[in-house]
Amino acid sequence: MGMEMKDFRVRKDVRIRKIDERISCIFLTKPNQQWSNTYLIEDENLTLIDTGRPEAFSVNALKKSLVHLGYCVEDIKTIIFTHAHIDHVGGGIALADLLTSKNIAYYEAREKLQDFSRFNKEWIKEFMSLLSKCSSGVQQGLRESPTYELLKFPELKSGITIHRGVREGDVIDIGKTKLVVYHTPGHSSWDISLYEPEKRFLFTGDFITSPETVFVSTMGSNLDNYLDSLDKVSKISIDCMFPGHGKFSKNPYRLFEKAREHIKRCEDLILEELRICPMTLHSITSALFNGCNDPGIQLFNYGRVDTFLIKLKREGRISIDDDGKFCTVSTS
Ligand SMILES: [Zn+2]
């Protein structure tokens, strides 16, 4: 095809990057914001990895990108969902009436995707509960921030049929391209990464994104699983990693190492703070991320700290005192 590996922008909301002769990345963006990456594989079965958010800006960008590449939504034969989060499955759910594809997800995510409206309600509850733990400044700032619309988790009326639930080691055969399934929980419990052994490509969803490596925020996140998943993918021979958000990486091992270091450093920082005095989730988050002015990011920081506190508590390294504050457990 002679296309060099760079973005081409057809109109302001269509951005596609050709990765090789069969695979393209479709970036689903909002004005001035990069959001989800989806990947289209032009093989015997036209296959899409993830579908972006359900709102019109994202769904229309996906549709227009497909048209630009010479397809329509009805042509997609297979959709693989890396995990059951709204910014990866929302587009598929919004387009469910048009789709004739066979849809694939991790077997444990199947039920959640098929009854996504119920699952999403639990998400919204979790989100609101996290928000209620934030300072009033963050709550107020968030409502006025442009990211708020994206964080609001729109109510969805339905879900999407999953025709095949896959497990670790399963192979998804879409023609010349074979994708090997790796179960890589940590970001959520149902994350899968997809490995293309010939090109040595790894599609990671939200398990590892770039430049942000450790992407945990309460619901479904688990740092022990994260560390295990990092060990697992470190053993694979990878030439290029393609995440669900952000940049591709030709040296993913550096990112895996960065992620391990990041987890260790956050734990140490939290324990250091707690050795001085017992603290609430709010005070720890403020201490660790002071100077963060983006309320949307600050909300995720609360969720991030929350996930670390759960791990430290499970390990018996911290506990909760009579005032409901977190404190270190003395080892003397
Ligand atoms: Zn996610």
GROMACS .gro file of C-alpha atoms and ligand atoms in nm:
model
  333
    1MET     CA    1   0.000   0.000   0.000
    2GLY     CA    2   0.306   0.225   0.035
    3MET     CA    3   0.160   0.415   0.329
    4GLU     CA    4   0.417   0.535   0.576
    5MET     CA    5   0.349   0.491   0.946
    6LYS     CA    6   0.208   0.829   1.031
    7ASP     CA    7  -0.128   0.977   1.114
    8PHE     CA    8  -0.343   1.099   0.839
    9ARG     CA    9  -0.623   1.334   0.918
   10VAL     CA   10  -0.910   1.336   0.673
   11ARG     CA   11  -1.132   1.574   0.863
   12LYS     CA   12  -1.100   1.709   1.211
   13ASP     CA   13  -1.262   1.408   1.379
   14VAL     CA   14  -1.100   1.132   1.170
   15ARG     CA   15  -0.748   1.030   1.263
   16ILE     CA   16  -0.608   0.699   1.148
   17ARG     CA   17  -0.260   0.557   1.167
   18LYS     CA   18  -0.156   0.267   0.951
   19ILE     CA   19   0.052   0.021   1.155
   20ASP     CA   20   0.126  -0.240   0.891
   21GLU     CA   21  -0.035  -0.380   0.575
   22ARG     CA   22  -0.333  -0.512   0.770
   23ILE     CA   23  -0.364  -0.318   1.094
   24SER     CA   24  -0.467   0.045   1.150
   25CYS     CA   25  -0.521   0.240   1.466
   26ILE     CA   26  -0.833   0.456   1.469
   27PHE     CA   27  -0.797   0.733   1.727
   28LEU     CA   28  -1.129   0.840   1.870
   29THR     CA   29  -1.083   1.196   1.983
   30LYS     CA   30  -1.283   1.482   2.118
   31PRO     CA   31  -1.177   1.835   2.014
   32ASN     CA   32  -0.842   1.900   2.183
   33GLN     CA   33  -0.847   1.566   2.360
   34GLN     CA   34  -0.712   1.230   2.270
   35TRP     CA   35  -0.934   0.960   2.402
   36SER     CA   36  -0.952   0.590   2.304
   37ASN     CA   37  -0.748   0.392   2.052
   38THR     CA   38  -0.928   0.123   1.857
   39TYR     CA   39  -0.757  -0.111   1.613
   40LEU     CA   40  -0.894  -0.232   1.281
   41ILE     CA   41  -0.752  -0.550   1.128
   42GLU     CA   42  -0.826  -0.592   0.759
   43ASP     CA   43  -0.807  -0.969   0.723
   44GLU     CA   44  -1.043  -1.249   0.615
   45ASN     CA   45  -1.261  -1.138   0.905
   46LEU     CA   46  -1.268  -0.761   0.932
   47THR     CA   47  -1.191  -0.723   1.302
   48LEU     CA   48  -1.208  -0.437   1.547
   49ILE     CA   49  -1.035  -0.432   1.886
   50ASP     CA   50  -1.246  -0.211   2.118
   51THR     CA   51  -1.504   0.045   2.013
   52GLY     CA   52  -1.458   0.367   2.214
   53ARG     CA   53  -1.720   0.561   2.407
   54PRO     CA   54  -2.097   0.561   2.342
   55GLU     CA   55  -2.141   0.937   2.285
   56ALA     CA   56  -2.203   1.072   1.936
   57PHE     CA   57  -1.860   1.239   1.906
   58SER     CA   58  -1.689   0.902   1.941
   59VAL     CA   59  -1.938   0.682   1.755
   60ASN     CA   60  -1.945   0.922   1.459
   61ALA     CA   61  -1.567   0.938   1.446
   62LEU     CA   62  -1.556   0.558   1.440
   63LYS     CA   63  -1.817   0.540   1.162
   64LYS     CA   64  -1.643   0.807   0.952
   65SER     CA   65  -1.307   0.639   0.998
   66LEU     CA   66  -1.449   0.307   0.878
   67VAL     CA   67  -1.601   0.481   0.575
   68HIS     CA   68  -1.268   0.643   0.501
   69LEU     CA   69  -1.107   0.298   0.498
   70GLY     CA   70  -1.379   0.170   0.265
   71TYR     CA   71  -1.607  -0.007   0.511
   72CYS     CA   72  -1.925   0.041   0.705
   73VAL     CA   73  -2.024  -0.079   1.052
   74GLU     CA   74  -2.213  -0.374   0.903
   75ASP     CA   75  -1.890  -0.505   0.743
   76ILE     CA   76  -1.724  -0.577   1.078
   77LYS     CA   77  -1.713  -0.952   1.128
   78THR     CA   78  -1.547  -0.969   1.469
   79ILE     CA   79  -1.520  -0.731   1.763
   80ILE     CA   80  -1.283  -0.811   2.047
   81PHE     CA   81  -1.332  -0.620   2.370
   82THR     CA   82  -1.020  -0.591   2.588
   83HIS     CA   83  -1.233  -0.528   2.898
   84ALA     CA   84  -1.576  -0.416   3.015
   85HIS     CA   85  -1.520  -0.040   3.058
   86ILE     CA   86  -1.745   0.215   2.894
   87ASP     CA   87  -1.471   0.383   2.690
   88HIS     CA   88  -1.394   0.049   2.524
   89VAL     CA   89  -1.738  -0.109   2.485
   90GLY     CA   90  -1.967   0.198   2.473
   91GLY     CA   91  -1.936   0.245   2.096
   92GLY     CA   92  -2.026  -0.121   2.036
   93ILE     CA   93  -2.331  -0.090   2.259
   94ALA     CA   94  -2.442   0.232   2.086
   95LEU     CA   95  -2.408   0.060   1.747
   96ALA     CA   96  -2.551  -0.277   1.859
   97ASP     CA   97  -2.860  -0.250   1.634
   98LEU     CA   98  -2.643  -0.213   1.323
   99LEU     CA   99  -2.381  -0.471   1.408
  100THR     CA  100  -2.375  -0.819   1.258
  101SER     CA  101  -2.037  -0.909   1.409
  102LYS     CA  102  -1.942  -1.201   1.632
  103ASN     CA  103  -1.827  -1.041   1.955
  104ILE     CA  104  -1.553  -1.171   2.180
  105ALA     CA  105  -1.453  -1.088   2.539
  106TYR     CA  106  -1.296  -1.255   2.840
  107TYR     CA  107  -1.540  -1.524   2.954
  108GLU     CA  108  -1.595  -1.360   3.292
  109ALA     CA  109  -1.680  -1.025   3.130
  110ARG     CA  110  -1.949  -1.182   2.915
  111GLU     CA  111  -2.240  -1.135   3.153
  112LYS     CA  112  -2.139  -0.778   3.234
  113LEU     CA  113  -2.128  -0.681   2.869
  114GLN     CA  114  -2.458  -0.848   2.788
  115ASP     CA  115  -2.632  -0.667   3.074
  116PHE     CA  116  -2.416  -0.359   3.060
  117SER     CA  117  -2.686  -0.115   3.175
  118ARG     CA  118  -2.702  -0.291   3.514
  119PHE     CA  119  -2.326  -0.319   3.540
  120ASN     CA  120  -2.291   0.048   3.445
  121LYS     CA  121  -2.530   0.149   3.724
  122GLU     CA  122  -2.296  -0.019   3.974
  123TRP     CA  123  -2.011   0.175   3.813
  124ILE     CA  124  -2.197   0.505   3.851
  125LYS     CA  125  -2.264   0.425   4.219
  126GLU     CA  126  -1.896   0.349   4.275
  127PHE     CA  127  -1.801   0.666   4.092
  128MET     CA  128  -2.037   0.880   4.302
  129SER     CA  129  -1.910   0.721   4.621
  130LEU     CA  130  -1.550   0.800   4.521
  131LEU     CA  131  -1.654   1.153   4.431
  132SER     CA  132  -1.818   1.197   4.773
  133LYS     CA  133  -1.483   1.119   4.938
  134CYS     CA  134  -1.312   1.402   4.746
  135SER     CA  135  -1.263   1.751   4.885
  136SER     CA  136  -1.541   1.999   4.809
  137GLY     CA  137  -1.286   2.190   4.597
  138VAL     CA  138  -1.231   1.886   4.373
  139GLN     CA  139  -1.606   1.816   4.355
  140GLN     CA  140  -1.682   2.174   4.259
  141GLY     CA  141  -1.389   2.199   4.018
  142LEU     CA  142  -1.486   1.873   3.851
  143ARG     CA  143  -1.839   1.991   3.776
  144GLU     CA  144  -1.694   2.293   3.597
  145SER     CA  145  -1.425   2.096   3.415
  146PRO     CA  146  -1.456   1.985   3.050
  147THR     CA  147  -1.356   1.630   3.151
  148TYR     CA  148  -1.669   1.599   3.366
  149GLU     CA  149  -1.887   1.505   3.068
  150LEU     CA  150  -1.655   1.214   2.996
  151LEU     CA  151  -1.644   1.103   3.358
  152LYS     CA  152  -2.019   1.106   3.404
  153PHE     CA  153  -2.077   0.756   3.264
  154PRO     CA  154  -2.391   0.801   3.057
  155GLU     CA  155  -2.677   0.565   3.134
  156LEU     CA  156  -2.708   0.300   2.866
  157LYS     CA  157  -3.029   0.118   2.787
  158SER     CA  158  -2.879  -0.213   2.690
  159GLY     CA  159  -2.571  -0.427   2.646
  160ILE     CA  160  -2.412  -0.621   2.365
  161THR     CA  161  -2.425  -0.992   2.281
  162ILE     CA  162  -2.097  -1.172   2.339
  163HIS     CA  163  -2.078  -1.478   2.115
  164ARG     CA  164  -1.754  -1.615   2.246
  165GLY     CA  165  -1.593  -1.595   2.589
  166VAL     CA  166  -1.217  -1.648   2.572
  167ARG     CA  167  -0.961  -1.761   2.829
  168GLU     CA  168  -0.585  -1.747   2.870
  169GLY     CA  169  -0.410  -1.922   2.581
  170ASP     CA  170  -0.707  -1.922   2.343
  171VAL     CA  171  -0.631  -1.824   1.986
  172ILE     CA  172  -0.857  -1.589   1.792
  173ASP     CA  173  -0.821  -1.674   1.425
  174ILE     CA  174  -0.920  -1.392   1.192
  175GLY     CA  175  -0.738  -1.509   0.878
  176LYS     CA  176  -0.365  -1.456   0.834
  177THR     CA  177  -0.367  -1.285   1.172
  178LYS     CA  178  -0.388  -1.502   1.484
  179LEU     CA  179  -0.426  -1.337   1.821
  180VAL     CA  180  -0.327  -1.521   2.138
  181VAL     CA  181  -0.523  -1.428   2.448
  182TYR     CA  182  -0.339  -1.335   2.767
  183HIS     CA  183  -0.546  -1.271   3.077
  184THR     CA  184  -0.386  -0.956   3.224
  185PRO     CA  185  -0.601  -0.841   3.519
  186GLY     CA  186  -0.502  -0.550   3.742
  187HIS     CA  187  -0.668  -0.250   3.581
  188SER     CA  188  -0.992  -0.448   3.591
  189SER     CA  189  -1.051  -0.816   3.663
  190TRP     CA  190  -1.141  -0.899   3.304
  191ASP     CA  191  -0.861  -0.741   3.103
  192ILE     CA  192  -0.719  -0.936   2.816
  193SER     CA  193  -0.410  -0.850   2.613
  194LEU     CA  194  -0.386  -0.984   2.258
  195TYR     CA  195  -0.058  -1.108   2.114
  196GLU     CA  196   0.017  -1.136   1.744
  197PRO     CA  197   0.315  -1.376   1.738
  198GLU     CA  198   0.432  -1.317   1.380
  199LYS     CA  199   0.477  -0.941   1.412
  200ARG     CA  200   0.522  -0.965   1.790
  201PHE     CA  201   0.257  -0.704   1.856
  202LEU     CA  202   0.084  -0.682   2.191
  203PHE     CA  203  -0.250  -0.502   2.226
  204THR     CA  204  -0.289  -0.416   2.593
  205GLY     CA  205  -0.620  -0.230   2.635
  206ASP     CA  206  -0.591  -0.038   2.963
  207PHE     CA  207  -0.362  -0.288   3.134
  208ILE     CA  208  -0.058  -0.086   3.029
  209THR     CA  209  -0.104   0.249   2.864
  210SER     CA  210   0.161   0.500   2.774
  211PRO     CA  211   0.302   0.725   2.911
  212GLU     CA  212   0.078   0.657   3.214
  213THR     CA  213   0.170   0.303   3.312
  214VAL     CA  214  -0.017   0.192   3.624
  215PHE     CA  215  -0.379   0.263   3.557
  216VAL     CA  216  -0.574   0.164   3.867
  217SER     CA  217  -0.878   0.331   4.017
  218THR     CA  218  -1.102   0.140   4.255
  219MET     CA  219  -1.366  -0.080   4.093
  220GLY     CA  220  -1.209  -0.398   3.966
  221SER     CA  221  -0.852  -0.273   4.011
  222ASN     CA  222  -0.613  -0.496   4.203
  223LEU     CA  223  -0.242  -0.427   4.244
  224ASP     CA  224  -0.140  -0.786   4.323
  225ASN     CA  225  -0.301  -0.896   3.998
  226TYR     CA  226  -0.126  -0.607   3.827
  227LEU     CA  227   0.216  -0.723   3.941
  228ASP     CA  228   0.141  -1.081   3.831
  229SER     CA  229   0.024  -0.959   3.491
  230LEU     CA  230   0.343  -0.752   3.452
  231ASP     CA  231   0.550  -1.063   3.520
  232LYS     CA  232   0.343  -1.254   3.267
  233VAL     CA  233   0.383  -1.009   2.976
  234SER     CA  234   0.751  -0.948   3.056
  235LYS     CA  235   0.817  -1.305   2.938
  236ILE     CA  236   0.662  -1.245   2.595
  237SER     CA  237   0.880  -1.133   2.306
  238ILE     CA  238   0.726  -0.799   2.199
  239ASP     CA  239   0.839  -0.565   1.920
  240CYS     CA  240   0.565  -0.309   1.963
  241MET     CA  241   0.291  -0.251   2.219
  242PHE     CA  242  -0.042  -0.093   2.128
  243PRO     CA  243  -0.239   0.044   2.424
  244GLY     CA  244  -0.607   0.146   2.452
  245HIS     CA  245  -0.502   0.505   2.522
  246GLY     CA  246  -0.190   0.705   2.444
  247LYS     CA  247   0.123   0.620   2.253
  248PHE     CA  248   0.251   0.299   2.097
  249SER     CA  249   0.572   0.169   2.251
  250LYS     CA  250   0.866  -0.006   2.088
  251ASN     CA  251   1.018  -0.072   2.428
  252PRO     CA  252   0.733  -0.197   2.646
  253TYR     CA  253   0.974  -0.369   2.887
  254ARG     CA  254   1.081  -0.026   3.007
  255LEU     CA  255   0.715   0.056   3.072
  256PHE     CA  256   0.665  -0.273   3.261
  257GLU     CA  257   0.967  -0.187   3.476
  258LYS     CA  258   0.841   0.169   3.527
  259ALA     CA  259   0.507   0.028   3.639
  260ARG     CA  260   0.672  -0.198   3.900
  261GLU     CA  261   0.882   0.091   4.029
  262HIS     CA  262   0.576   0.316   4.039
  263ILE     CA  263   0.382   0.067   4.251
  264LYS     CA  264   0.670   0.029   4.495
  265ARG     CA  265   0.726   0.407   4.516
  266CYS     CA  266   0.358   0.484   4.583
  267GLU     CA  267   0.345   0.223   4.860
  268ASP     CA  268   0.658   0.367   5.022
  269LEU     CA  269   0.523   0.723   5.001
  270ILE     CA  270   0.189   0.628   5.158
  271LEU     CA  271   0.359   0.438   5.441
  272GLU     CA  272   0.597   0.730   5.498
  273GLU     CA  273   0.302   0.970   5.533
  274LEU     CA  274   0.115   0.736   5.766
  275ARG     CA  275   0.418   0.691   5.992
  276ILE     CA  276   0.390   1.062   6.077
  277CYS     CA  277   0.021   1.048   6.167
  278PRO     CA  278  -0.306   0.866   6.085
  279MET     CA  279  -0.473   1.011   5.776
  280THR     CA  280  -0.793   0.998   5.571
  281LEU     CA  281  -0.808   0.906   5.203
  282HIS     CA  282  -0.849   1.276   5.133
  283SER     CA  283  -0.543   1.388   5.329
  284ILE     CA  284  -0.320   1.116   5.179
  285THR     CA  285  -0.430   1.203   4.825
  286SER     CA  286  -0.369   1.574   4.887
  287ALA     CA  287  -0.026   1.503   5.035
  288LEU     CA  288   0.081   1.281   4.746
  289PHE     CA  289  -0.063   1.479   4.459
  290ASN     CA  290  -0.056   1.838   4.579
  291GLY     CA  291  -0.018   2.076   4.292
  292CYS     CA  292  -0.250   1.875   4.070
  293ASN     CA  293  -0.491   2.134   3.934
  294ASP     CA  294  -0.701   1.916   3.707
  295PRO     CA  295  -1.002   1.800   3.912
  296GLY     CA  296  -1.066   1.506   3.676
  297ILE     CA  297  -0.715   1.375   3.729
  298GLN     CA  298  -0.740   1.446   4.099
  299LEU     CA  299  -1.055   1.228   4.115
  300PHE     CA  300  -0.858   0.942   3.960
  301ASN     CA  301  -0.583   1.008   4.212
  302TYR     CA  302  -0.831   0.941   4.492
  303GLY     CA  303  -0.922   0.612   4.328
  304ARG     CA  304  -0.556   0.530   4.279
  305VAL     CA  305  -0.468   0.593   4.644
  306ASP     CA  306  -0.777   0.395   4.746
  307THR     CA  307  -0.651   0.095   4.546
  308PHE     CA  308  -0.310   0.115   4.718
  309LEU     CA  309  -0.473   0.140   5.063
  310ILE     CA  310  -0.673  -0.176   4.989
  311LYS     CA  311  -0.351  -0.364   4.906
  312LEU     CA  312  -0.163  -0.238   5.214
  313LYS     CA  313  -0.459  -0.321   5.437
  314ARG     CA  314  -0.492  -0.670   5.290
  315GLU     CA  315  -0.123  -0.725   5.362
  316GLY     CA  316  -0.168  -0.614   5.723
  317ARG     CA  317   0.073  -0.322   5.679
  318ILE     CA  318  -0.188  -0.059   5.764
  319SER     CA  319  -0.517  -0.057   5.955
  320ILE     CA  320  -0.800   0.180   6.038
  321ASP     CA  321  -0.801   0.351   6.380
  322ASP     CA  322  -1.099   0.444   6.600
  323ASP     CA  323  -1.144   0.774   6.414
  324GLY     CA  324  -1.171   0.594   6.081
  325LYS     CA  325  -0.826   0.710   5.971
  326PHE     CA  326  -0.559   0.494   5.809
  327CYS     CA  327  -0.253   0.422   6.020
  328THR     CA  328   0.056   0.204   6.000
  329VAL     CA  329   0.064  -0.123   6.192
  330SER     CA  330   0.353  -0.122   6.436
  331THR     CA  331   0.577  -0.423   6.396
  332SER     CA  332   0.748  -0.392   6.739
  333ZN      ZN  333  -1.050   0.065   3.146
   0.00000   0.00000   0.00000
